[in-house]
GROMACS .gro file of N, CA and C in nm:
model
  531
    1MET      N    1   6.912  11.829  12.016
    1MET     CA    2   6.841  11.704  12.032
    1MET      C    3   6.885  11.636  12.161
    2ILE      N    4   6.787  11.582  12.230
    2ILE     CA    5   6.815  11.509  12.354
    2ILE      C    6   6.750  11.372  12.344
    3ILE      N    7   6.827  11.268  12.372
    3ILE     CA    8   6.778  11.130  12.369
    3ILE      C    9   6.730  11.093  12.509
    4LYS      N   10   6.605  11.044  12.518
    4LYS     CA   11   6.550  10.999  12.646
    4LYS      C   12   6.521  10.850  12.636
    5LYS      N   13   6.574  10.773  12.730
    5LYS     CA   14   6.549  10.629  12.732
    5LYS      C   15   6.408  10.602  12.781
    6THR      N   16   6.352  10.490  12.738
    6THR     CA   17   6.224  10.443  12.789
    6THR      C   18   6.252  10.315  12.870
    7THR      N   19   6.149  10.255  12.924
    7THR     CA   20   6.167  10.128  12.997
    7THR      C   21   6.184  10.010  12.902
    8PHE      N   22   6.174  10.035  12.771
    8PHE     CA   23   6.193   9.931  12.671
    8PHE      C   24   6.334   9.942  12.615
    9LYS      N   25   6.407   9.832  12.612
    9LYS     CA   26   6.544   9.833  12.562
    9LYS      C   27   6.549   9.886  12.418
   10ASP      N   28   6.633   9.986  12.395
   10ASP     CA   29   6.661  10.045  12.264
   10ASP      C   30   6.547  10.127  12.203
   11LEU      N   31   6.439  10.151  12.277
   11LEU     CA   32   6.330  10.238  12.232
   11LEU      C   33   6.355  10.375  12.293
   12PHE      N   34   6.373  10.478  12.207
   12PHE     CA   35   6.411  10.610  12.254
   12PHE      C   36   6.313  10.718  12.211
   13ILE      N   37   6.292  10.814  12.300
   13ILE     CA   38   6.222  10.937  12.266
   13ILE      C   39   6.329  11.040  12.234
   14VAL      N   40   6.310  11.114  12.128
   14VAL     CA   41   6.407  11.214  12.087
   14VAL      C   42   6.341  11.351  12.095
   15LYS      N   43   6.387  11.433  12.189
   15LYS     CA   44   6.337  11.570  12.205
   15LYS      C   45   6.417  11.659  12.111
   16GLN      N   46   6.345  11.723  12.021
   16GLN     CA   47   6.408  11.807  11.921
   16GLN      C   48   6.385  11.954  11.952
   17ARG      N   49   6.476  12.035  11.915
   17ARG     CA   50   6.461  12.179  11.935
   17ARG      C   51   6.374  12.235  11.822
   18ASN      N   52   6.270  12.303  11.862
   18ASN     CA   53   6.177  12.363  11.766
   18ASN      C   54   6.195  12.515  11.772
   19ASN      N   55   6.274  12.568  11.682
   19ASN     CA   56   6.303  12.712  11.678
   19ASN      C   57   6.191  12.784  11.604
   20LYS      N   58   6.114  12.865  11.678
   20LYS     CA   59   6.000  12.935  11.620
   20LYS      C   60   6.025  13.085  11.618
   21ASP      N   61   5.972  13.149  11.515
   21ASP     CA   62   5.964  13.294  11.511
   21ASP      C   63   5.845  13.332  11.425
   22LYS      N   64   5.830  13.458  11.393
   22LYS     CA   65   5.711  13.503  11.320
   22LYS      C   66   5.702  13.446  11.179
   23ARG      N   67   5.813  13.398  11.125
   23ARG     CA   68   5.813  13.340  10.990
   23ARG      C   69   5.764  13.196  10.987
   24GLY      N   70   5.779  13.126  11.102
   24GLY     CA   71   5.747  12.983  11.109
   24GLY      C   72   5.839  12.914  11.206
   25ASN      N   73   5.885  12.795  11.169
   25ASN     CA   74   5.977  12.725  11.259
   25ASN      C   75   6.083  12.648  11.182
   26LEU      N   76   6.189  12.615  11.253
   26LEU     CA   77   6.298  12.534  11.201
   26LEU      C   78   6.325  12.427  11.306
   27ARG      N   79   6.323  12.301  11.264
   27ARG     CA   80   6.342  12.191  11.358
   27ARG      C   81   6.442  12.092  11.302
   28GLU      N   82   6.546  12.065  11.378
   28GLU     CA   83   6.642  11.962  11.341
   28GLU      C   84   6.579  11.828  11.377
   29THR      N   85   6.545  11.746  11.275
   29THR     CA   86   6.476  11.620  11.302
   29THR      C   87   6.572  11.503  11.318
   30PHE      N   88   6.695  11.515  11.268
   30PHE     CA   89   6.791  11.405  11.283
   30PHE      C   90   6.933  11.458  11.282
   31ASN      N   91   7.015  11.402  11.370
   31ASN     CA   92   7.157  11.434  11.375
   31ASN      C   93   7.230  11.304  11.405
   32ASN      N   94   7.307  11.254  11.308
   32ASN     CA   95   7.375  11.126  11.323
   32ASN      C   96   7.480  11.126  11.435
   33LYS      N   97   7.531  11.243  11.472
   33LYS     CA   98   7.626  11.251  11.583
   33LYS      C   99   7.558  11.220  11.716
   34ILE      N  100   7.426  11.242  11.722
   34ILE     CA  101   7.352  11.220  11.847
   34ILE      C  102   7.280  11.086  11.847
   35LEU      N  103   7.202  11.057  11.744
   35LEU     CA  104   7.125  10.932  11.739
   35LEU      C  105   7.208  10.815  11.687
   36LYS      N  106   7.307  10.842  11.606
   36LYS     CA  107   7.401  10.740  11.556
   36LYS      C  108   7.332  10.621  11.490
   37LYS      N  109   7.248  10.648  11.391
   37LYS     CA  110   7.178  10.545  11.316
   37LYS      C  111   7.200  10.568  11.167
   38ASN      N  112   7.205  10.459  11.093
   38ASN     CA  113   7.224  10.469  10.948
   38ASN      C  114   7.092  10.437  10.878
   39PHE      N  115   7.023  10.540  10.835
   39PHE     CA  116   6.896  10.523  10.766
   39PHE      C  117   6.919  10.517  10.615
   40VAL      N  118   6.847  10.427  10.547
   40VAL     CA  119   6.864  10.408  10.403
   40VAL      C  120   6.737  10.436  10.325
   41PHE      N  121   6.626  10.458  10.396
   41PHE     CA  122   6.496  10.468  10.330
   41PHE      C  123   6.411  10.566  10.409
   42ASN      N  124   6.350  10.662  10.341
   42ASN     CA  125   6.263  10.761  10.404
   42ASN      C  126   6.128  10.761  10.334
   43TYR      N  127   6.023  10.788  10.409
   43TYR     CA  128   5.894  10.813  10.347
   43TYR      C  129   5.809  10.901  10.437
   44CYS      N  130   5.704  10.954  10.377
   44CYS     CA  131   5.617  11.048  10.445
   44CYS      C  132   5.473  11.005  10.421
   45THR      N  133   5.390  11.005  10.526
   45THR     CA  134   5.249  10.973  10.509
   45THR      C  135   5.164  11.091  10.555
   46THR      N  136   5.045  11.100  10.499
   46THR     CA  137   4.948  11.195  10.548
   46THR      C  138   4.826  11.115  10.592
   47SER      N  139   4.765  11.157  10.700
   47SER     CA  140   4.646  11.089  10.751
   47SER      C  141   4.548  11.191  10.805
   48LYS      N  142   4.421  11.166  10.776
   48LYS     CA  143   4.314  11.251  10.828
   48LYS      C  144   4.284  11.213  10.972
   49LYS      N  145   4.205  11.293  11.040
   49LYS     CA  146   4.168  11.267  11.178
   49LYS      C  147   4.098  11.131  11.191
   50ASN      N  148   4.132  11.059  11.296
   50ASN     CA  149   4.076  10.928  11.332
   50ASN      C  150   4.124  10.813  11.244
   51VAL      N  151   4.224  10.838  11.157
   51VAL     CA  152   4.283  10.728  11.082
   51VAL      C  153   4.375  10.651  11.176
   52LEU      N  154   4.356  10.520  11.179
   52LEU     CA  155   4.441  10.433  11.260
   52LEU      C  156   4.516  10.341  11.164
   53ARG      N  157   4.648  10.345  11.170
   53ARG     CA  158   4.733  10.262  11.084
   53ARG      C  159   4.813  10.167  11.171
   54GLY      N  160   4.811  10.038  11.136
   54GLY     CA  161   4.896   9.943  11.206
   54GLY      C  162   4.817   9.841  11.283
   55PHE      N  163   4.889   9.761  11.352
   55PHE     CA  164   5.030   9.753  11.390
   55PHE      C  165   5.108   9.680  11.281
   56HIS      N  166   5.213   9.740  11.226
   56HIS     CA  167   5.289   9.682  11.116
   56HIS      C  168   5.430   9.644  11.160
   57PHE      N  169   5.483   9.541  11.093
   57PHE     CA  170   5.623   9.501  11.107
   57PHE      C  171   5.661   9.418  10.986
   58GLN      N  172   5.791   9.396  10.967
   58GLN     CA  173   5.841   9.305  10.865
   58GLN      C  174   5.904   9.187  10.937
   59SER      N  175   5.867   9.065  10.895
   59SER     CA  176   5.920   8.944  10.959
   59SER      C  177   6.063   8.916  10.919
   60LYS      N  178   6.101   8.951  10.797
   60LYS     CA  179   6.240   8.946  10.750
   60LYS      C  180   6.270   9.086  10.700
   61ASN      N  181   6.399   9.114  10.679
   61ASN     CA  182   6.438   9.251  10.642
   61ASN      C  183   6.381   9.348  10.745
   62LYS      N  184   6.394   9.313  10.872
   62LYS     CA  185   6.338   9.393  10.981
   62LYS      C  186   6.389   9.537  10.973
   63GLN      N  187   6.306   9.628  11.024
   63GLN     CA  188   6.337   9.771  11.015
   63GLN      C  189   6.333   9.838  11.151
   64SER      N  190   6.434   9.920  11.177
   64SER     CA  191   6.426  10.020  11.284
   64SER      C  192   6.365  10.143  11.219
   65LYS      N  193   6.284  10.218  11.296
   65LYS     CA  194   6.217  10.335  11.242
   65LYS      C  195   6.240  10.455  11.333
   66PHE      N  196   6.252  10.571  11.272
   66PHE     CA  197   6.255  10.696  11.346
   66PHE      C  198   6.137  10.777  11.295
   67VAL      N  199   6.040  10.804  11.383
   67VAL     CA  200   5.913  10.865  11.346
   67VAL      C  201   5.907  11.009  11.398
   68ASN      N  202   5.869  11.100  11.309
   68ASN     CA  203   5.850  11.242  11.343
   68ASN      C  204   5.720  11.291  11.285
   69VAL      N  205   5.655  11.382  11.353
   69VAL     CA  206   5.533  11.444  11.303
   69VAL      C  207   5.567  11.586  11.259
   70LEU      N  208   5.547  11.614  11.130
   70LEU     CA  209   5.578  11.746  11.075
   70LEU      C  210   5.459  11.840  11.084
   71LYS      N  211   5.338  11.782  11.084
   71LYS     CA  212   5.216  11.861  11.099
   71LYS      C  213   5.113  11.775  11.170
   72GLY      N  214   5.043  11.833  11.266
   72GLY     CA  215   4.937  11.761  11.335
   72GLY      C  216   4.983  11.695  11.463
   73LYS      N  217   4.910  11.589  11.500
   73LYS     CA  218   4.938  11.520  11.626
   73LYS      C  219   4.888  11.376  11.612
   74ILE      N  220   4.968  11.281  11.663
   74ILE     CA  221   4.930  11.140  11.659
   74ILE      C  222   4.955  11.075  11.794
   75LEU      N  223   4.881  10.970  11.820
   75LEU     CA  224   4.911  10.881  11.931
   75LEU      C  225   4.988  10.766  11.870
   76ASP      N  226   5.117  10.759  11.900
   76ASP     CA  227   5.205  10.658  11.843
   76ASP      C  228   5.216  10.543  11.943
   77VAL      N  229   5.198  10.421  11.894
   77VAL     CA  230   5.196  10.304  11.982
   77VAL      C  231   5.281  10.194  11.921
   78VAL      N  232   5.360  10.128  12.005
   78VAL     CA  233   5.442  10.015  11.960
   78VAL      C  234   5.419   9.896  12.053
   79ILE      N  235   5.441   9.777  11.998
   79ILE     CA  236   5.436   9.653  12.075
   79ILE      C  237   5.571   9.585  12.059
   80ASP      N  238   5.632   9.545  12.168
   80ASP     CA  239   5.759   9.475  12.165
   80ASP      C  240   5.733   9.329  12.126
   81LEU      N  241   5.787   9.287  12.010
   81LEU     CA  242   5.770   9.150  11.962
   81LEU      C  243   5.897   9.068  11.972
   82ARG      N  244   5.995   9.119  12.043
   82ARG     CA  245   6.123   9.048  12.059
   82ARG      C  246   6.106   8.946  12.173
   83ARG      N  247   6.100   8.820  12.138
   83ARG     CA  248   6.070   8.714  12.235
   83ARG      C  249   6.168   8.710  12.352
   84SER      N  250   6.293   8.749  12.328
   84SER     CA  251   6.393   8.745  12.436
   84SER      C  252   6.389   8.869  12.525
   85SER      N  253   6.304   8.963  12.493
   85SER     CA  254   6.297   9.089  12.568
   85SER      C  255   6.213   9.075  12.695
   86LYS      N  256   6.252   9.149  12.798
   86LYS     CA  257   6.175   9.153  12.923
   86LYS      C  258   6.039   9.218  12.901
   87THR      N  259   6.026   9.298  12.796
   87THR     CA  260   5.900   9.368  12.769
   87THR      C  261   5.823   9.305  12.652
   88PHE      N  262   5.852   9.179  12.620
   88PHE     CA  263   5.782   9.110  12.512
   88PHE      C  264   5.631   9.114  12.533
   89GLY      N  265   5.558   9.155  12.428
   89GLY     CA  266   5.413   9.161  12.434
   89GLY      C  267   5.356   9.285  12.500
   90LYS      N  268   5.443   9.371  12.552
   90LYS     CA  269   5.397   9.494  12.617
   90LYS      C  270   5.398   9.609  12.515
   91SER      N  271   5.317   9.710  12.544
   91SER     CA  272   5.307   9.824  12.453
   91SER      C  273   5.359   9.951  12.518
   92PHE      N  274   5.392  10.047  12.432
   92PHE     CA  275   5.439  10.179  12.474
   92PHE      C  276   5.363  10.280  12.390
   93LYS      N  277   5.311  10.386  12.454
   93LYS     CA  278   5.235  10.491  12.384
   93LYS      C  279   5.298  10.627  12.412
   94ILE      N  280   5.291  10.713  12.310
   94ILE     CA  281   5.339  10.850  12.325
   94ILE      C  282   5.267  10.939  12.222
   95VAL      N  283   5.239  11.062  12.260
   95VAL     CA  284   5.184  11.159  12.166
   95VAL      C  285   5.301  11.231  12.100
   96LEU      N  286   5.303  11.227  11.968
   96LEU     CA  287   5.402  11.299  11.889
   96LEU      C  288   5.328  11.408  11.812
   97SER      N  289   5.386  11.527  11.810
   97SER     CA  290   5.320  11.637  11.738
   97SER      C  291   5.422  11.736  11.686
   98LYS      N  292   5.376  11.821  11.597
   98LYS     CA  293   5.459  11.932  11.551
   98LYS      C  294   5.495  12.019  11.670
   99GLU      N  295   5.399  12.042  11.758
   99GLU     CA  296   5.417  12.133  11.872
   99GLU      C  297   5.515  12.080  11.976
  100ASN      N  298   5.505  11.951  12.013
  100ASN     CA  299   5.595  11.902  12.118
  100ASN      C  300   5.733  11.863  12.065
  101ALA      N  301   5.749  11.857  11.932
  101ALA     CA  302   5.879  11.830  11.868
  101ALA      C  303   5.946  11.705  11.923
  102LEU      N  304   5.867  11.601  11.947
  102LEU     CA  305   5.922  11.472  11.991
  102LEU      C  306   5.926  11.377  11.873
  103GLY      N  307   6.030  11.295  11.868
  103GLY     CA  308   6.039  11.187  11.772
  103GLY      C  309   6.051  11.057  11.850
  104LEU      N  310   6.024  10.945  11.784
  104LEU     CA  311   6.036  10.815  11.849
  104LEU      C  312   6.124  10.726  11.764
  105PHE      N  313   6.233  10.674  11.824
  105PHE     CA  314   6.317  10.575  11.756
  105PHE      C  315   6.268  10.438  11.800
  106ILE      N  316   6.225  10.358  11.703
  106ILE     CA  317   6.169  10.226  11.728
  106ILE      C  318   6.267  10.121  11.675
  107PRO      N  319   6.325  10.038  11.761
  107PRO     CA  320   6.422   9.939  11.713
  107PRO      C  321   6.354   9.824  11.638
  108LYS      N  322   6.436   9.746  11.569
  108LYS     CA  323   6.386   9.626  11.502
  108LYS      C  324   6.315   9.538  11.604
  109GLY      N  325   6.210   9.468  11.559
  109GLY     CA  326   6.142   9.376  11.648
  109GLY      C  327   6.019   9.433  11.716
  110PHE      N  328   5.977   9.552  11.676
  110PHE     CA  329   5.855   9.613  11.730
  110PHE      C  330   5.751   9.623  11.620
  111ALA      N  331   5.624   9.611  11.658
  111ALA     CA  332   5.513   9.643  11.568
  111ALA      C  333   5.474   9.787  11.596
  112HIS      N  334   5.439   9.860  11.491
  112HIS     CA  335   5.415  10.004  11.503
  112HIS      C  336   5.276  10.041  11.451
  113ALA      N  337   5.209  10.130  11.524
  113ALA     CA  338   5.078  10.183  11.483
  113ALA      C  339   5.066  10.327  11.529
  114TYR      N  340   4.974  10.398  11.466
  114TYR     CA  341   4.941  10.531  11.518
  114TYR      C  342   4.797  10.567  11.485
  115LEU      N  343   4.744  10.656  11.568
  115LEU     CA  344   4.611  10.713  11.550
  115LEU      C  345   4.627  10.862  11.528
  116SER      N  346   4.571  10.912  11.418
  116SER     CA  347   4.578  11.056  11.386
  116SER      C  348   4.477  11.132  11.471
  117LEU      N  349   4.522  11.238  11.535
  117LEU     CA  350   4.438  11.311  11.630
  117LEU      C  351   4.391  11.447  11.579
  118GLU      N  352   4.449  11.496  11.469
  118GLU     CA  353   4.408  11.626  11.416
  118GLU      C  354   4.357  11.613  11.273
  119LYS      N  355   4.303  11.721  11.220
  119LYS     CA  356   4.240  11.721  11.088
  119LYS      C  357   4.337  11.673  10.979
  120GLU      N  358   4.461  11.723  10.982
  120GLU     CA  359   4.563  11.681  10.887
  120GLU      C  360   4.692  11.651  10.962
  121ASN      N  361   4.750  11.534  10.933
  121ASN     CA  362   4.871  11.488  11.001
  121ASN      C  363   4.972  11.443  10.897
  122ILE      N  364   5.094  11.493  10.911
  122ILE     CA  365   5.202  11.454  10.820
  122ILE      C  366   5.310  11.388  10.905
  123ILE      N  367   5.337  11.261  10.873
  123ILE     CA  368   5.430  11.181  10.952
  123ILE      C  369   5.549  11.145  10.863
  124TYR      N  370   5.670  11.168  10.914
  124TYR     CA  371   5.793  11.145  10.839
  124TYR      C  372   5.871  11.032  10.905
  125TYR      N  373   5.905  10.931  10.825
  125TYR     CA  374   5.977  10.814  10.873
  125TYR      C  375   6.116  10.808  10.812
  126GLN      N  376   6.211  10.762  10.893
  126GLN     CA  377   6.343  10.723  10.844
  126GLN      C  378   6.363  10.579  10.888
  127LEU      N  379   6.410  10.493  10.798
  127LEU     CA  380   6.423  10.351  10.826
  127LEU      C  381   6.562  10.301  10.791
  128ASP      N  382   6.606  10.198  10.861
  128ASP     CA  383   6.740  10.145  10.836
  128ASP      C  384   6.740  10.024  10.744
  129ASN      N  385   6.622   9.990  10.687
  129ASN     CA  386   6.612   9.882  10.591
  129ASN      C  387   6.497   9.913  10.497
  130TYR      N  388   6.501   9.855  10.379
  130TYR     CA  389   6.400   9.884  10.278
  130TYR      C  390   6.270   9.809  10.303
  131TYR      N  391   6.162   9.867  10.255
  131TYR     CA  392   6.030   9.805  10.263
  131TYR      C  393   6.025   9.687  10.167
  132ASN      N  394   5.973   9.575  10.214
  132ASN     CA  395   5.954   9.458  10.130
  132ASN      C  396   5.816   9.400  10.160
  133PRO      N  397   5.719   9.421  10.070
  133PRO     CA  398   5.582   9.377  10.096
  133PRO      C  399   5.569   9.226  10.117
  134LYS      N  400   5.665   9.149  10.065
  134LYS     CA  401   5.663   9.003  10.083
  134LYS      C  402   5.670   8.964  10.231
  135PHE      N  403   5.737   9.045  10.312
  135PHE     CA  404   5.759   9.012  10.453
  135PHE      C  405   5.676   9.098  10.547
  136GLU      N  406   5.583   9.174  10.491
  136GLU     CA  407   5.500   9.262  10.574
  136GLU      C  408   5.394   9.179  10.648
  137SER      N  409   5.376   9.213  10.774
  137SER     CA  410   5.271   9.151  10.855
  137SER      C  411   5.230   9.251  10.962
  138GLY      N  412   5.146   9.205  11.054
  138GLY     CA  413   5.104   9.296  11.159
  138GLY      C  414   5.012   9.229  11.260
  139ILE      N  415   4.977   9.308  11.359
  139ILE     CA  416   4.888   9.264  11.466
  139ILE      C  417   4.767   9.357  11.468
  140ILE      N  418   4.651   9.302  11.484
  140ILE     CA  419   4.526   9.379  11.483
  140ILE      C  420   4.526   9.481  11.596
  141TYR      N  421   4.480   9.600  11.565
  141TYR     CA  422   4.486   9.713  11.660
  141TYR      C  423   4.404   9.692  11.787
  142ASN      N  424   4.300   9.610  11.779
  142ASN     CA  425   4.213   9.589  11.896
  142ASN      C  426   4.230   9.450  11.956
  143ASP      N  427   4.350   9.398  11.950
  143ASP     CA  428   4.378   9.264  12.000
  143ASP      C  429   4.339   9.251  12.148
  144PRO      N  430   4.268   9.144  12.185
  144PRO     CA  431   4.222   9.128  12.323
  144PRO      C  432   4.333   9.096  12.423
  145ILE      N  433   4.447   9.045  12.376
  145ILE     CA  434   4.557   9.013  12.468
  145ILE      C  435   4.642   9.137  12.494
  146VAL      N  436   4.674   9.211  12.389
  146VAL     CA  437   4.759   9.330  12.403
  146VAL      C  438   4.683   9.443  12.475
  147LYS      N  439   4.555   9.456  12.450
  147LYS     CA  440   4.466   9.549  12.520
  147LYS      C  441   4.514   9.695  12.517
  148ILE      N  442   4.532   9.749  12.398
  148ILE     CA  443   4.568   9.891  12.385
  148ILE      C  444   4.447   9.975  12.422
  149LYS      N  445   4.466  10.074  12.506
  149LYS     CA  446   4.359  10.167  12.542
  149LYS      C  447   4.365  10.286  12.447
  150TRP      N  448   4.288  10.275  12.339
  150TRP     CA  449   4.279  10.382  12.242
  150TRP      C  450   4.178  10.485  12.291
  151PRO      N  451   4.190  10.609  12.248
  151PRO     CA  452   4.087  10.708  12.281
  151PRO      C  453   3.951  10.664  12.226
  152LYS      N  454   3.846  10.713  12.284
  152LYS     CA  455   3.711  10.681  12.234
  152LYS      C  456   3.692  10.744  12.097
  153GLY      N  457   3.616  10.676  12.013
  153GLY     CA  458   3.586  10.731  11.882
  153GLY      C  459   3.572  10.624  11.778
  154LYS      N  460   3.529  10.665  11.660
  154LYS     CA  461   3.515  10.576  11.546
  154LYS      C  462   3.639  10.594  11.459
  155PHE      N  463   3.713  10.486  11.441
  155PHE     CA  464   3.839  10.492  11.368
  155PHE      C  465   3.821  10.457  11.221
  156ILE      N  466   3.907  10.513  11.140
  156ILE     CA  467   3.913  10.479  10.998
  156ILE      C  468   4.032  10.384  10.982
  157VAL      N  469   4.000  10.257  10.954
  157VAL     CA  470   4.102  10.152  10.945
  157VAL      C  471   4.090  10.085  10.808
  158SER      N  472   4.202  10.062  10.741
  158SER     CA  473   4.200   9.999  10.609
  158SER      C  474   4.150   9.854  10.620
  159LYS      N  475   4.099   9.802  10.509
  159LYS     CA  476   4.055   9.662  10.504
  159LYS      C  477   4.172   9.569  10.539
  160LYS      N  478   4.288   9.603  10.488
  160LYS     CA  479   4.409   9.523  10.511
  160LYS      C  480   4.443   9.519  10.661
  161ASP      N  481   4.436   9.634  10.728
  161ASP     CA  482   4.469   9.639  10.871
  161ASP      C  483   4.363   9.570  10.957
  162LYS      N  484   4.240   9.563  10.909
  162LYS     CA  485   4.136   9.493  10.984
  162LYS      C  486   4.156   9.341  10.982
  163LYS      N  487   4.240   9.294  10.889
  163LYS     CA  488   4.264   9.149  10.874
  163LYS      C  489   4.398   9.105  10.934
  164LEU      N  490   4.465   9.193  11.008
  164LEU     CA  491   4.595   9.157  11.064
  164LEU      C  492   4.580   9.048  11.171
  165LEU      N  493   4.691   8.987  11.207
  165LEU     CA  494   4.693   8.877  11.302
  165LEU      C  495   4.656   8.920  11.443
  166THR      N  496   4.603   8.828  11.519
  166THR     CA  497   4.591   8.849  11.663
  166THR      C  498   4.730   8.822  11.722
  167PHE      N  499   4.752   8.867  11.843
  167PHE     CA  500   4.881   8.844  11.907
  167PHE      C  501   4.904   8.693  11.924
  168LYS      N  502   4.800   8.621  11.956
  168LYS     CA  503   4.809   8.475  11.973
  168LYS      C  504   4.853   8.408  11.842
  169LYS      N  505   4.792   8.449  11.730
  169LYS     CA  506   4.829   8.392  11.599
  169LYS      C  507   4.970   8.433  11.559
  170PHE      N  508   5.010   8.556  11.595
  170PHE     CA  509   5.147   8.601  11.571
  170PHE      C  510   5.245   8.505  11.640
  171GLN      N  511   5.218   8.472  11.766
  171GLN     CA  512   5.307   8.384  11.842
  171GLN      C  513   5.317   8.245  11.780
  172LEU      N  514   5.208   8.197  11.722
  172LEU     CA  515   5.210   8.066  11.658
  172LEU      C  516   5.283   8.070  11.523
  173LYS      N  517   5.266   8.177  11.450
  173LYS     CA  518   5.323   8.188  11.315
  173LYS      C  519   5.472   8.222  11.314
  174PHE      N  520   5.514   8.310  11.404
  174PHE     CA  521   5.653   8.356  11.405
  174PHE      C  522   5.725   8.308  11.530
  175LYS      N  523   5.825   8.227  11.511
  175LYS     CA  524   5.900   8.175  11.628
  175LYS      C  525   5.991   8.281  11.688
  176THR      N  526   6.050   8.362  11.602
  176THR     CA  527   6.136   8.471  11.651
  176THR      C  528   6.107   8.597  11.570
  177LEU      N  529   6.136   8.710  11.631
  177LEU     CA  530   6.125   8.836  11.557
  177LEU      C  531   6.227   8.934  11.608
   0.00000   0.00000   0.00000
């Protein structure tokens, strides 16, 4: 595993070794000696092509996330919501896939979303805090201020995600994150 810094403080790309042979592959997705994070909660999602999930965050009980794609390919996107950060309000995009064996470590204070790019996508998360629906919130994926350039297409978005906050409303509602 190799840790690559991004221009966002504490946001890391993790290049994993994908050992392939005729039987399949073996990939080390996490090594605490290298990433040095204490995860307490794991979950796995599956998404069909063109499913867009997010942007999600927790206002309290904030979570750092380590995202890996076990099958398929996604466009993973985060928004820095840390008001004291030089990159506040800016976004970062990366393609994560089974083939490129990249993971993304997302620190507390970011909103997270992804768009599924293949027929079947399996995404594995490790988190350093538990999920609490009481503190769940988010930013709408097509916010006019954040201006994410998504690929062309018709997305499948949940009713809940279609009702998320605009970035402007986020700033009014949450003084710090």
